[in-house]
XYZ file of C-alpha atoms in Angstrom:
412
model
C 42.217 106.216 128.608
C 40.087 103.698 126.672
C 39.686 101.658 129.846
C 38.457 104.733 131.767
C 35.909 105.554 129.065
C 34.735 101.941 129.050
C 34.188 101.954 132.809
C 32.278 105.241 132.708
C 29.984 103.996 129.921
C 29.328 100.746 131.761
C 28.736 102.744 134.940
C 26.219 104.976 133.184
C 24.319 102.016 131.731
C 24.250 100.211 135.085
C 22.549 103.157 136.761
C 20.584 104.870 134.016
C 17.747 102.358 134.215
C 17.764 102.038 137.997
C 16.421 105.351 139.231
C 12.908 106.221 140.333
C 11.147 109.553 140.698
C 8.573 109.902 143.430
C 6.283 112.213 141.452
C 6.353 112.685 137.673
C 8.571 110.457 135.493
C 10.790 113.353 134.384
C 14.544 113.219 133.991
C 16.153 115.397 136.693
C 18.693 117.999 135.603
C 20.032 119.126 138.973
C 20.370 117.719 142.467
C 20.021 120.184 145.333
C 21.778 119.323 148.589
C 21.487 121.668 151.589
C 24.602 122.294 153.662
C 24.763 123.697 157.187
C 27.742 124.696 159.317
C 28.111 122.872 162.610
C 28.860 125.594 165.200
C 30.954 123.362 167.469
C 33.261 121.649 164.981
C 32.991 124.254 162.163
C 32.422 121.327 159.800
C 29.918 121.545 156.937
C 27.210 118.923 157.154
C 24.412 117.717 154.929
C 21.730 115.052 154.888
C 20.678 112.403 152.385
C 18.027 109.689 152.497
C 19.570 106.233 152.381
C 18.431 102.615 152.542
C 15.242 100.678 151.919
C 13.139 103.065 153.997
C 15.163 106.142 152.913
C 16.208 106.998 156.439
C 17.777 110.468 156.873
C 21.553 110.256 157.330
C 23.663 113.219 158.425
C 27.069 113.444 156.697
C 30.128 115.703 156.817
C 30.938 117.272 153.431
C 34.449 116.522 152.135
C 35.034 118.122 148.745
C 38.101 115.894 148.248
C 36.537 112.672 149.535
C 36.626 109.830 146.971
C 33.151 108.506 147.821
C 30.391 108.426 150.413
C 31.200 106.335 153.461
C 28.862 105.657 156.334
C 28.571 103.630 159.511
C 25.961 101.166 158.276
C 24.851 100.450 161.832
C 22.550 103.467 161.361
C 20.205 101.199 159.368
C 21.289 97.565 159.863
C 18.033 96.057 158.609
C 17.962 97.666 155.150
C 16.931 94.794 152.885
C 17.831 96.812 149.794
C 21.539 96.946 150.667
C 23.730 94.673 148.566
C 27.412 93.944 149.257
C 29.780 94.243 146.297
C 32.114 91.333 145.624
C 35.797 91.701 144.931
C 36.914 91.582 141.272
C 33.535 92.924 140.121
C 33.193 95.874 137.736
C 31.950 98.034 140.609
C 34.908 97.032 142.765
C 37.323 97.928 139.971
C 35.608 101.305 139.563
C 36.247 101.977 143.240
C 39.975 101.245 142.726
C 39.950 98.561 145.358
C 43.090 96.469 145.749
C 41.074 93.588 147.162
C 40.852 91.476 143.985
C 42.784 88.325 144.878
C 42.620 84.610 144.104
C 39.225 84.552 145.810
C 37.709 85.186 142.349
C 35.054 87.501 143.643
C 33.797 85.412 146.545
C 34.912 87.973 149.123
C 33.611 91.470 149.750
C 35.148 94.425 147.965
C 37.142 96.282 150.602
C 38.194 99.933 150.511
C 40.585 101.890 152.702
C 38.414 104.752 153.979
C 39.902 107.848 155.635
C 38.364 110.191 158.166
C 39.390 113.661 156.863
C 39.270 115.137 160.378
C 41.182 112.581 162.476
C 43.131 111.144 159.497
C 42.265 107.670 160.771
C 42.197 105.035 158.021
C 40.367 101.736 158.232
C 38.836 99.118 155.951
C 35.257 99.342 154.775
C 33.117 97.215 152.480
C 31.731 98.523 149.201
C 27.944 98.216 149.012
C 24.929 99.306 146.979
C 21.713 100.753 148.317
C 19.011 103.243 147.530
C 19.705 106.958 147.953
C 17.302 109.858 147.487
C 17.581 113.639 147.410
C 15.797 116.699 146.062
C 16.025 117.482 142.341
C 14.780 119.961 139.775
C 14.295 119.561 136.030
C 14.820 123.147 134.924
C 11.142 123.991 135.357
C 9.958 122.182 138.464
C 11.884 121.950 141.711
C 11.377 120.216 145.005
C 10.649 116.672 143.776
C 12.496 113.659 145.139
C 14.420 111.248 142.936
C 16.240 108.064 143.892
C 19.136 105.962 142.696
C 18.531 102.325 143.530
C 22.105 101.088 143.087
C 24.181 103.826 144.674
C 27.727 102.766 145.571
C 29.208 103.671 148.956
C 31.413 102.192 151.668
C 30.187 100.670 154.943
C 32.720 101.446 157.678
C 33.059 100.582 161.386
C 31.779 103.075 163.948
C 35.288 103.895 165.177
C 35.900 105.899 161.981
C 33.356 108.495 163.146
C 35.763 109.919 165.728
C 36.073 113.700 165.485
C 33.239 114.370 163.046
C 30.211 116.521 163.882
C 27.752 115.273 166.468
C 25.069 113.100 164.905
C 26.951 112.602 161.636
C 27.154 108.984 160.490
C 29.727 109.374 157.744
C 31.269 111.564 155.063
C 29.928 112.707 151.689
C 32.805 112.666 149.189
C 32.699 114.994 146.164
C 36.087 114.052 144.701
C 36.922 113.298 141.093
C 36.451 109.532 141.182
C 34.225 106.978 139.457
C 32.060 106.432 142.537
C 31.873 109.923 144.060
C 28.446 111.535 144.286
C 28.946 113.901 141.286
C 29.998 111.026 139.014
C 27.164 108.741 140.098
C 24.577 111.514 139.695
C 25.873 112.354 136.207
C 25.934 108.697 135.162
C 22.493 107.911 136.503
C 20.604 110.838 135.039
C 22.549 111.163 131.815
C 24.236 114.482 132.532
C 26.587 115.283 129.683
C 28.992 117.044 132.030
C 30.295 115.987 135.432
C 30.171 119.165 137.444
C 28.981 120.557 140.737
C 28.787 123.939 142.453
C 29.604 124.636 146.072
C 28.185 127.608 147.966
C 29.083 127.533 151.661
C 27.832 129.845 154.370
C 28.269 130.516 158.074
C 24.703 129.200 158.362
C 22.975 127.497 155.417
C 24.511 126.886 151.998
C 24.155 124.311 149.259
C 25.714 121.907 146.808
C 24.190 121.917 143.316
C 24.951 119.048 140.962
C 23.600 120.275 137.663
C 23.892 119.472 133.965
C 24.411 123.184 133.328
C 24.546 126.379 135.373
C 21.258 127.555 133.867
C 19.239 124.892 135.702
C 21.096 125.339 138.982
C 19.525 127.229 141.864
C 22.603 129.434 141.760
C 21.690 130.697 138.296
C 23.626 131.126 135.096
C 24.444 134.803 135.760
C 26.852 133.835 138.540
C 28.609 131.277 136.346
C 29.025 133.755 133.509
C 30.810 136.219 135.808
C 33.315 133.677 137.124
C 37.031 133.476 136.548
C 38.322 130.016 135.638
C 41.556 128.315 136.571
C 42.857 124.787 135.914
C 42.521 122.135 138.591
C 45.866 120.494 139.225
C 45.569 116.746 139.082
C 47.283 115.084 142.018
C 46.285 111.530 142.973
C 45.552 110.966 146.661
C 44.397 107.585 147.877
C 41.450 106.435 145.785
C 40.978 109.713 143.928
C 42.310 113.150 143.089
C 42.361 116.170 145.376
C 41.233 119.545 144.095
C 44.188 121.922 143.871
C 44.837 125.163 142.039
C 48.086 126.837 141.070
C 48.688 129.981 143.145
C 51.522 131.858 141.434
C 51.767 134.601 144.035
C 50.022 136.288 146.959
C 49.359 140.011 147.221
C 48.369 141.997 150.306
C 46.961 145.466 149.640
C 48.261 145.120 146.094
C 51.860 144.323 147.118
C 53.328 141.000 146.056
C 54.877 138.853 148.775
C 58.535 137.954 148.362
C 58.457 134.197 148.014
C 59.051 131.631 145.307
C 56.047 130.057 143.599
C 57.561 126.667 144.407
C 57.057 127.427 148.104
C 53.291 127.720 147.589
C 52.799 124.962 145.012
C 49.305 123.674 144.410
C 46.866 125.202 146.881
C 44.434 122.554 148.083
C 40.756 123.467 148.492
C 39.244 121.934 151.620
C 35.841 121.862 153.297
C 37.149 119.930 156.316
C 39.834 122.449 157.370
C 38.041 125.400 159.039
C 40.626 128.092 158.217
C 43.327 128.441 155.583
C 46.575 126.897 156.814
C 50.100 127.324 155.492
C 53.444 125.731 156.107
C 55.426 127.804 158.606
C 57.792 129.338 156.038
C 54.908 130.648 153.923
C 52.909 131.705 156.984
C 55.778 133.750 158.426
C 56.209 135.757 155.229
C 52.442 136.170 154.911
C 51.740 137.470 158.440
C 54.741 139.818 158.443
C 53.415 141.481 155.289
C 49.845 141.505 156.597
C 50.778 143.137 159.909
C 52.750 145.787 158.035
C 49.777 146.508 155.752
C 47.374 146.631 158.715
C 49.648 148.996 160.617
C 49.620 151.367 157.624
C 45.821 151.505 158.056
C 46.228 152.331 161.773
C 44.969 148.907 162.831
C 46.636 147.900 166.109
C 47.867 144.406 166.903
C 46.845 142.739 170.171
C 47.723 139.488 171.899
C 46.710 136.481 169.794
C 43.690 134.373 170.724
C 43.984 130.631 170.048
C 43.908 129.076 167.523
C 44.855 132.268 165.685
C 48.401 133.599 165.553
C 47.650 137.230 164.670
C 44.902 139.423 166.131
C 43.938 143.097 165.980
C 41.883 145.625 167.874
C 38.596 145.938 166.001
C 37.474 149.145 167.680
C 37.577 152.012 165.205
C 37.821 149.749 162.128
C 35.093 150.620 159.660
C 32.741 147.888 158.442
C 30.930 147.494 155.141
C 29.003 144.717 153.446
C 32.420 143.183 152.605
C 33.333 143.004 156.286
C 35.890 145.054 158.221
C 38.021 147.479 156.201
C 41.304 145.574 156.439
C 44.057 144.784 153.909
C 42.738 142.906 150.866
C 44.336 139.556 150.036
C 44.706 138.429 146.424
C 45.606 134.897 145.419
C 47.059 135.390 141.945
C 46.367 132.363 139.764
C 47.585 131.648 136.208
C 48.025 135.360 135.385
C 47.802 138.790 136.996
C 44.318 139.105 135.482
C 43.022 135.986 137.207
C 42.858 136.254 140.968
C 40.828 135.185 143.967
C 40.190 138.318 146.032
C 39.554 137.907 149.758
C 37.949 140.774 151.694
C 37.606 141.332 155.431
C 34.524 139.108 155.747
C 36.607 136.098 154.766
C 39.944 137.110 156.260
C 38.961 138.315 159.739
C 37.250 136.340 162.501
C 35.532 138.349 165.236
C 36.468 136.619 168.510
C 35.092 139.268 170.884
C 33.515 142.714 170.814
C 36.928 144.347 170.612
C 39.197 141.745 168.989
C 39.328 140.287 165.493
C 41.840 137.700 164.326
C 43.374 136.842 160.978
C 41.696 133.610 159.854
C 44.883 132.097 158.463
C 46.825 129.573 160.563
C 50.348 128.228 160.865
C 50.208 124.567 159.846
C 53.736 123.839 161.050
C 56.922 122.876 159.257
C 55.672 119.481 158.123
C 52.134 120.232 156.964
C 51.364 117.711 154.213
C 50.124 120.372 151.783
C 52.015 123.692 151.808
C 48.851 125.746 151.314
C 45.287 124.677 152.172
C 42.374 127.040 151.511
C 39.923 126.418 154.361
C 36.174 126.616 154.646
C 35.969 130.109 156.165
C 37.646 131.581 153.098
C 35.181 129.736 150.814
C 32.016 131.120 152.396
C 29.744 133.265 150.211
C 31.714 132.486 147.072
C 30.432 130.085 144.416
C 32.947 127.463 143.336
C 32.054 125.499 140.198
C 34.009 122.277 139.764
C 34.206 120.914 136.200
C 35.424 117.341 136.633
C 35.553 116.423 132.965
C 37.637 119.424 131.895
C 39.539 119.820 135.204
C 38.609 123.486 135.571
C 37.441 125.483 138.583
C 35.157 128.495 138.318
C 35.435 131.063 141.113
C 32.879 133.814 141.564
C 33.559 137.158 143.168
C 32.236 137.438 146.704
C 28.442 137.329 146.631
C 28.504 140.119 149.215
C 29.480 142.522 146.432
C 25.972 142.024 145.024
C 24.456 142.112 148.506
C 23.773 138.385 148.366
C 24.805 135.376 150.439
C 24.839 131.627 149.920
C 22.108 131.405 152.561
C 19.791 133.464 150.316
C 19.107 130.634 147.880
C 15.931 128.600 148.211
C 16.831 125.337 149.897
C 15.221 122.054 150.904
C 14.357 121.419 154.536
C 17.048 122.561 156.968
C 19.377 119.953 158.460
C 18.869 119.292 162.151
């Protein structure tokens, strides 16, 4: 524990005096990162400015990614980029296993994973300048930079399967070199935290010292329910998981053991919630029964979905089609994540809607993965220091959407 604290303090000191603000010399209190949904891959993408000339770089958002990795061929002539040597403090922070008898004469190598293709390859840890939009609680829209931002340079082959035009992945995981940790260390944020608000069009990531200076506003945070994040190491960091004690459909609890569900992983790189086959079978049987009781007729499934319904005659409201409500019950019956029709049904044609939950097979690595579609128009607030997750009710209940918030320039 003492070693971890030491590294974080050193990290903060390294970066605190190496940032620049393009307008007034004020200390930023929140970073604002726009997120768009790629219509072809259903991946969530963003853009940062990176390198000596702060070239725009499109990245896929991976909430569990341990750090930012990028194909550095996008800007090969950046004179501000510095390679990190093995056995250095920065290399140790990245949890590299590359420290050998070379005594720091070699580059610090990291095993970087593509969250879409699951391909893993070696990359080199580097430092360069990164810039994004910030606010200070009063002013918004000014640019601030970190001169010594740590990231991994990877070969082009690792880009396979990610959205067209994307040059890498933005990792938001709970590690010493993820974006939330580096932002907090650089600008002296007392808390390491970030909020995620995804949309079918334009959403955002807000990395703020407190909810009150976030674009999302403190009123949303104050209405959240909170649940512990389960710590489970994965590669160079920890994945974000929550304990789902049970699942209810239309208020009726599914007959399954909690051990079958385990820790539900939150993912921005899986488009729809997926379950191991045993869980999925119990889930869809109960859902079809509940839908039938509402006179909703099943139809032939449309790939990739396993269960579909006739949408004709089903009433719609601001919460989506009037279909059975799904509750993920967390640490107690009073704490639950409620999913309405907007986030459970996918309209595939004028007359057919499909249940946006998929069968991940018998050997799916995580028994239960909450996908991006189910996250849309909810605010998730990740508290890295206290390992807590805040979950808002659906913004649609207040006739709002994640796309309503004022954002920087749209990603192209």
